[in-house]
Short mmCIF file of N, CA and C in Angstrom, two decimals:
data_model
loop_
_atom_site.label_atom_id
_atom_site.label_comp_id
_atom_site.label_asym_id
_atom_site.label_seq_id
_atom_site.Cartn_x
_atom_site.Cartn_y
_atom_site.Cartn_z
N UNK H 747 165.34 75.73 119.51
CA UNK H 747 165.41 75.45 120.91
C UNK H 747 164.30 74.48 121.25
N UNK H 748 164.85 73.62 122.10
CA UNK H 748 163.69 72.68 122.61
C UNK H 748 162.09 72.83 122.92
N UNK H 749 162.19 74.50 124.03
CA UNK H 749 160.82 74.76 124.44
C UNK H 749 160.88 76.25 123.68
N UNK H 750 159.52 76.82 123.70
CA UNK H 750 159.19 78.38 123.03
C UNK H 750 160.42 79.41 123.51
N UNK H 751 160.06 79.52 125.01
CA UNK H 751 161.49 80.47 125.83
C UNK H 751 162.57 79.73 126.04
N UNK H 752 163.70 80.17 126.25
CA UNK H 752 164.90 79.67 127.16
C UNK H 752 165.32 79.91 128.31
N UNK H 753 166.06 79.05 128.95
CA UNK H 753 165.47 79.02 130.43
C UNK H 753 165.96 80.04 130.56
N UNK H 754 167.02 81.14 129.98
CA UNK H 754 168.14 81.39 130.15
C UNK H 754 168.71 82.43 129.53
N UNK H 755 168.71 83.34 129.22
CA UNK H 755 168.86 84.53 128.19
C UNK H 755 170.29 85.77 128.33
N UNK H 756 171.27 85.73 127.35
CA UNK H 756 172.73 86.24 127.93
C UNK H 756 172.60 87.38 126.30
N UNK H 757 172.36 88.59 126.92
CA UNK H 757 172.58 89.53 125.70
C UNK H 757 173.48 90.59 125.48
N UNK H 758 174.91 90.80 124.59
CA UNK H 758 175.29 91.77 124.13
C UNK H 758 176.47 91.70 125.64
N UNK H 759 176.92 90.60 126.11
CA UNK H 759 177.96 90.80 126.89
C UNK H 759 179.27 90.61 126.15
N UNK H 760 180.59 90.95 127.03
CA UNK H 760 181.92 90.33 126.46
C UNK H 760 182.60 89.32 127.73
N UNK H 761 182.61 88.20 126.89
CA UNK H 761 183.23 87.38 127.62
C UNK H 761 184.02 86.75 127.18
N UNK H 762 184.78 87.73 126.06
CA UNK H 762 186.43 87.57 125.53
C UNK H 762 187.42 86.87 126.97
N UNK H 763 187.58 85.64 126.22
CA UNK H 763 188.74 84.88 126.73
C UNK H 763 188.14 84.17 127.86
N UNK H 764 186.78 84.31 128.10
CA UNK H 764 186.52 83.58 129.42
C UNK H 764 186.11 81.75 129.79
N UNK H 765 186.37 81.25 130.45
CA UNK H 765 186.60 79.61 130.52
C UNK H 765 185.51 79.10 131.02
N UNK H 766 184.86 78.71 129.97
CA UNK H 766 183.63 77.85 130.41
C UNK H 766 183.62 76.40 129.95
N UNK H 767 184.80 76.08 129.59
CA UNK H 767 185.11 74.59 129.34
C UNK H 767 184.10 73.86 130.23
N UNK H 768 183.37 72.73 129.43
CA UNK H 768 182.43 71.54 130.10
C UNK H 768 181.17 72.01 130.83
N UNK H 769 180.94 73.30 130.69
CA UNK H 769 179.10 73.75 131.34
C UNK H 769 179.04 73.54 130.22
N UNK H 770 177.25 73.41 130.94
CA UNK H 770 175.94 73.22 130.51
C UNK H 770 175.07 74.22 129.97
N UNK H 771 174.63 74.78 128.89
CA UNK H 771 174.10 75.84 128.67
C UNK H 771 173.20 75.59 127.38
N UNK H 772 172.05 74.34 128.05
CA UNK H 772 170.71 73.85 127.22
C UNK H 772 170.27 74.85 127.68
N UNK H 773 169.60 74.95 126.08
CA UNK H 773 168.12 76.24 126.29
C UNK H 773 168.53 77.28 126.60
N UNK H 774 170.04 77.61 126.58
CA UNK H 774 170.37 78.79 126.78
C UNK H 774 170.41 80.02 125.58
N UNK H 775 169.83 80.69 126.01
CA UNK H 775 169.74 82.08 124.01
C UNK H 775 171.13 83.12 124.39
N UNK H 776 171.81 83.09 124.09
CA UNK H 776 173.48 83.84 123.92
C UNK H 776 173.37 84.89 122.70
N UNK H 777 173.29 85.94 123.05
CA UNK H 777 172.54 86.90 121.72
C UNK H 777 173.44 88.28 121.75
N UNK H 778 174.31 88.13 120.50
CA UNK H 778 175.56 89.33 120.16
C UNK H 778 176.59 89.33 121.22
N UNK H 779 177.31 88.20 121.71
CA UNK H 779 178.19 88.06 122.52
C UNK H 779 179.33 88.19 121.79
N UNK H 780 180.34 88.76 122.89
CA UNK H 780 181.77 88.36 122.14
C UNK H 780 182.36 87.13 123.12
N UNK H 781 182.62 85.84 122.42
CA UNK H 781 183.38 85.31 123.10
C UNK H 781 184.75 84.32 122.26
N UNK H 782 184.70 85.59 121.60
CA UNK H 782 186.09 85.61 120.67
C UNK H 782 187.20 84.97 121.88
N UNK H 783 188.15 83.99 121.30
CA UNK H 783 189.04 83.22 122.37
C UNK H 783 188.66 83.09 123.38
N UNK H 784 187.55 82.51 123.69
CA UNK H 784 186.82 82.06 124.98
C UNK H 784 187.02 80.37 124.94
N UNK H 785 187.23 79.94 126.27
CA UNK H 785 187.47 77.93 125.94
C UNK H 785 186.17 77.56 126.16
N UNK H 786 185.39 77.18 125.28
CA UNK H 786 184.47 76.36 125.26
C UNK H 786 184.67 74.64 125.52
N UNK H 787 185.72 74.05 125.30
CA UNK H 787 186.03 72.86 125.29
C UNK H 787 184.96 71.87 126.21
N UNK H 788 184.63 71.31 125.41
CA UNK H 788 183.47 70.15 126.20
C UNK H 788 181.96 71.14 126.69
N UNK H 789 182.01 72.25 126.43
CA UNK H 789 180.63 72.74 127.10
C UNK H 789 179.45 72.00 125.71
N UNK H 790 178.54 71.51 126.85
CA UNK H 790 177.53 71.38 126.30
C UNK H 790 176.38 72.91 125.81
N UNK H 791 175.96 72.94 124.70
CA UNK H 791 174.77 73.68 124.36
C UNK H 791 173.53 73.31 123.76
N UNK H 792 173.57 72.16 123.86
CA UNK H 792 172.67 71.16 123.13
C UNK H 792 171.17 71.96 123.22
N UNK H 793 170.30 72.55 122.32
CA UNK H 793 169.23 73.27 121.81
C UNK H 793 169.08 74.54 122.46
N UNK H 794 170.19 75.25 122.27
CA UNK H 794 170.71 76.69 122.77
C UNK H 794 170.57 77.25 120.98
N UNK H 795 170.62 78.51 121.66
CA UNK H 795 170.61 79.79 120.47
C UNK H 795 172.07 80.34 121.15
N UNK H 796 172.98 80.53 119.91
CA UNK H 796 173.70 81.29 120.09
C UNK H 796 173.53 82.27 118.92
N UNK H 797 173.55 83.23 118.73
CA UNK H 797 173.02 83.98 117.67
C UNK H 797 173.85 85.31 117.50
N UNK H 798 174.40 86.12 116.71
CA UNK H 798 175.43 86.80 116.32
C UNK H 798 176.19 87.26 116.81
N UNK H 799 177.25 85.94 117.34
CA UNK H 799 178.51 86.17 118.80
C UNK H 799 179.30 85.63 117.59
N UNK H 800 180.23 86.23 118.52
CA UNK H 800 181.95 86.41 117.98
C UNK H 800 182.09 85.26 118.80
N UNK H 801 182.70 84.09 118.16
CA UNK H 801 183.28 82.95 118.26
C UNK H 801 184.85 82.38 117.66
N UNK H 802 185.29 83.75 117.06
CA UNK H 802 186.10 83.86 116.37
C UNK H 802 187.56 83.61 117.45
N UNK H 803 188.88 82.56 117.44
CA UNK H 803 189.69 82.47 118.19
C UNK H 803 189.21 81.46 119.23
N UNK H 804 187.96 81.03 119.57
CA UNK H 804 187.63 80.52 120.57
C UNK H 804 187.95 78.55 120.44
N UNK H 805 187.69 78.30 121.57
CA UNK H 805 188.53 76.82 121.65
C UNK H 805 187.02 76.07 121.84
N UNK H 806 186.79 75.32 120.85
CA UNK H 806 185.39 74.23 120.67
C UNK H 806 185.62 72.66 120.50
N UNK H 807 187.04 72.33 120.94
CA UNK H 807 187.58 71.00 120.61
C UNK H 807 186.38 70.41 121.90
N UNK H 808 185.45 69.02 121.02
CA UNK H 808 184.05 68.62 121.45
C UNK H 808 183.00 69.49 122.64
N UNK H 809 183.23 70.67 121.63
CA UNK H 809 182.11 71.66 122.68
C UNK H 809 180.61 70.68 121.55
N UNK H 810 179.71 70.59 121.79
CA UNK H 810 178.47 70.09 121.51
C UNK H 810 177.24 71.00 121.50
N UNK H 811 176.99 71.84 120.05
CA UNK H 811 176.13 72.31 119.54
C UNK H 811 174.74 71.91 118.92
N UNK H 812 174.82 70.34 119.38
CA UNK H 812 173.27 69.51 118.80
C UNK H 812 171.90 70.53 118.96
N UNK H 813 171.70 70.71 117.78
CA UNK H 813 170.08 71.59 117.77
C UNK H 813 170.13 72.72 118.12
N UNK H 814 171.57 73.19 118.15
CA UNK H 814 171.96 74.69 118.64
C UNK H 814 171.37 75.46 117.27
N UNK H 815 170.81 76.98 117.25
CA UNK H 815 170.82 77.20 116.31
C UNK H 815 172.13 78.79 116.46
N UNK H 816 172.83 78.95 115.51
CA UNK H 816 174.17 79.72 115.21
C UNK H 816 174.37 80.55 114.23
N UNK H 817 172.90 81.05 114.05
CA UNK H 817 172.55 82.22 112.48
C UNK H 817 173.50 83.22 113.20
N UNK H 818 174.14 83.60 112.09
CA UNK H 818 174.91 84.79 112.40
C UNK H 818 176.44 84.91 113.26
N UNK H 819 176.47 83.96 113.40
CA UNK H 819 177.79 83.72 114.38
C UNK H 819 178.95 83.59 113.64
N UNK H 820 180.01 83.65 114.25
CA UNK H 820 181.58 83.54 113.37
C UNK H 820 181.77 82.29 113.74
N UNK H 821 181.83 81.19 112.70
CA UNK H 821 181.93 80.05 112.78
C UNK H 821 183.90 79.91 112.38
N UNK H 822 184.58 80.74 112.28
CA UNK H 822 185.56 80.03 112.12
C UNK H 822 186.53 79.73 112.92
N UNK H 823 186.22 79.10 114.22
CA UNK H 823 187.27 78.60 114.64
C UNK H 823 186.46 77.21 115.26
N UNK H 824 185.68 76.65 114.23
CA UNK H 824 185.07 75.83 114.38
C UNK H 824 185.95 74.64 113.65
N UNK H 825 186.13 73.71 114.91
CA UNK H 825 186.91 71.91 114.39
C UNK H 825 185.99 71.21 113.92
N UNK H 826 186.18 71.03 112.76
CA UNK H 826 184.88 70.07 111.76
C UNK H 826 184.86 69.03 112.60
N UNK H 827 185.98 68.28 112.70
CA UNK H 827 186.46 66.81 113.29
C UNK H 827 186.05 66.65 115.02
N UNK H 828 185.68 67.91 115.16
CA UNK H 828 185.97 67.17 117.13
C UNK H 828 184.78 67.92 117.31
N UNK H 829 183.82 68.52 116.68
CA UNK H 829 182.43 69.34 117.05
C UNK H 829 181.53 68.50 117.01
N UNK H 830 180.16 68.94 117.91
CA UNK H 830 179.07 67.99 117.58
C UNK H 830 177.88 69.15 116.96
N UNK H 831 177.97 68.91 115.86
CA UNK H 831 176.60 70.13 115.06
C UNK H 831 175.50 69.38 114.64
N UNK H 832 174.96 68.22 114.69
CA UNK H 832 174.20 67.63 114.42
C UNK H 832 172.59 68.07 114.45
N UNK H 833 171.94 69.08 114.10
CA UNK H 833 170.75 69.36 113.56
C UNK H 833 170.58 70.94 114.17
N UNK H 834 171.89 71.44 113.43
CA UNK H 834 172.21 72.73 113.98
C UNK H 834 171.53 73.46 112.98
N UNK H 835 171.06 74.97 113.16
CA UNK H 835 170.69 75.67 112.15
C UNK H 835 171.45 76.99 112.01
N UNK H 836 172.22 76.61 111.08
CA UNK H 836 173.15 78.00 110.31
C UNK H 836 172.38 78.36 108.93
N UNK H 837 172.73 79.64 108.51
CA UNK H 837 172.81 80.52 107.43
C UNK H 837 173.42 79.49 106.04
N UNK H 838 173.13 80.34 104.95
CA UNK H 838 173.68 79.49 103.36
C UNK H 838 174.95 80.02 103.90
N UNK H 839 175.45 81.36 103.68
CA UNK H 839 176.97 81.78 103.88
C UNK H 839 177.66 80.64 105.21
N UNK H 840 177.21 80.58 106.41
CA UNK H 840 178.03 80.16 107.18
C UNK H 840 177.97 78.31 106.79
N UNK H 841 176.54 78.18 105.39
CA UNK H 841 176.81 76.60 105.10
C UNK H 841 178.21 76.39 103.81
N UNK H 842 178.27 77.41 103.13
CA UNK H 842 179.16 77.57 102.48
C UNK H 842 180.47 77.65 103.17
N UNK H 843 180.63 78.22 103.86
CA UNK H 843 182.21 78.10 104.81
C UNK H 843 182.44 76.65 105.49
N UNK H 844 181.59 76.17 106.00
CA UNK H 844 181.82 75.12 106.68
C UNK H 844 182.30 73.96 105.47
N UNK H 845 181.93 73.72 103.99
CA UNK H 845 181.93 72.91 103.41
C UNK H 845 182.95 73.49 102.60
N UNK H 846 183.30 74.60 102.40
CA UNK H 846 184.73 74.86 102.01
C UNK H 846 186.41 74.40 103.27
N UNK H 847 185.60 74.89 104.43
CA UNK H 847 186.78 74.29 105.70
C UNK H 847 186.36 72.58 105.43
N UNK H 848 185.55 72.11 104.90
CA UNK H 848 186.34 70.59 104.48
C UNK H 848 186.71 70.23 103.62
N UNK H 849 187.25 71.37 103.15
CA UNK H 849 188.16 70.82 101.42
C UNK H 849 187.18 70.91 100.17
N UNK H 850 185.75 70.94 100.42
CA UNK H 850 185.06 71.30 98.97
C UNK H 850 184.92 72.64 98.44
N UNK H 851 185.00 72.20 96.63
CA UNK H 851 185.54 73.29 95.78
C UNK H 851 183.91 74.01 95.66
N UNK H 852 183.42 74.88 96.52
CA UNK H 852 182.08 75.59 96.34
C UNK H 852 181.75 76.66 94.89
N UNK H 853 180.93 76.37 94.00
CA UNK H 853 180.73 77.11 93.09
C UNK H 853 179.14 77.33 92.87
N UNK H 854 179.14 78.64 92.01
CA UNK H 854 177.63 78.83 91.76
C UNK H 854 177.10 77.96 91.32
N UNK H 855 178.09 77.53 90.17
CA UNK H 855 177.24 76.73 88.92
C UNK H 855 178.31 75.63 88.03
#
């Protein structure tokens, strides 16, 4: 996150299915949410914590995660092609999924 605190702090709610297409939610810390099939579409989070939410089903076509960090989160209904993750901080497991959802053959060795 940009500064030490966030402006902004959302913990352990459900906001299954809810439409926040195109807000703003810099510096926001989102902590054990469900927002499993929730429309994110176009929301900005640019140096937000979202941190072990159910994202699973949810709609991210150019939601913008720049500097978001997303340890722990269900990344799969994440669009490689239309997301902005650019200096995001995920987990090895959730780096391993992401580079298997683009077609690479991941092995130990």
């Amino acid at each position: 996150m940009s500064s030490q605190h966030p402006e902004t702090t959302i913990t352990r709610a459900d906001w299954y299915g809810r439409r926040l297409e195109r807000e703003r939610h810099a510096d926001t810390l989102f902590s054990e949410l469900d927002l499993s099939e929730a429309d994110l579409t176009g929301a900005k989070c640019r140096s937000g914590s979202i941190r072990n939410a159910d994202l699973s089903g949810a709609l991210l076509h150019n939601a913008d995660f720049t500097g978001c960090d997303l340890r722990g989160s269900d990344l799969s209904a994440i669009e490689l092609k239309t997301i902005h993750l650019k200096d995001a901080v995920i987990t090895i497991d959730q780096t391993i999924f992401i580079a298997e959802a683009l077609g690479l053959d991941v092995r130990l060795k």
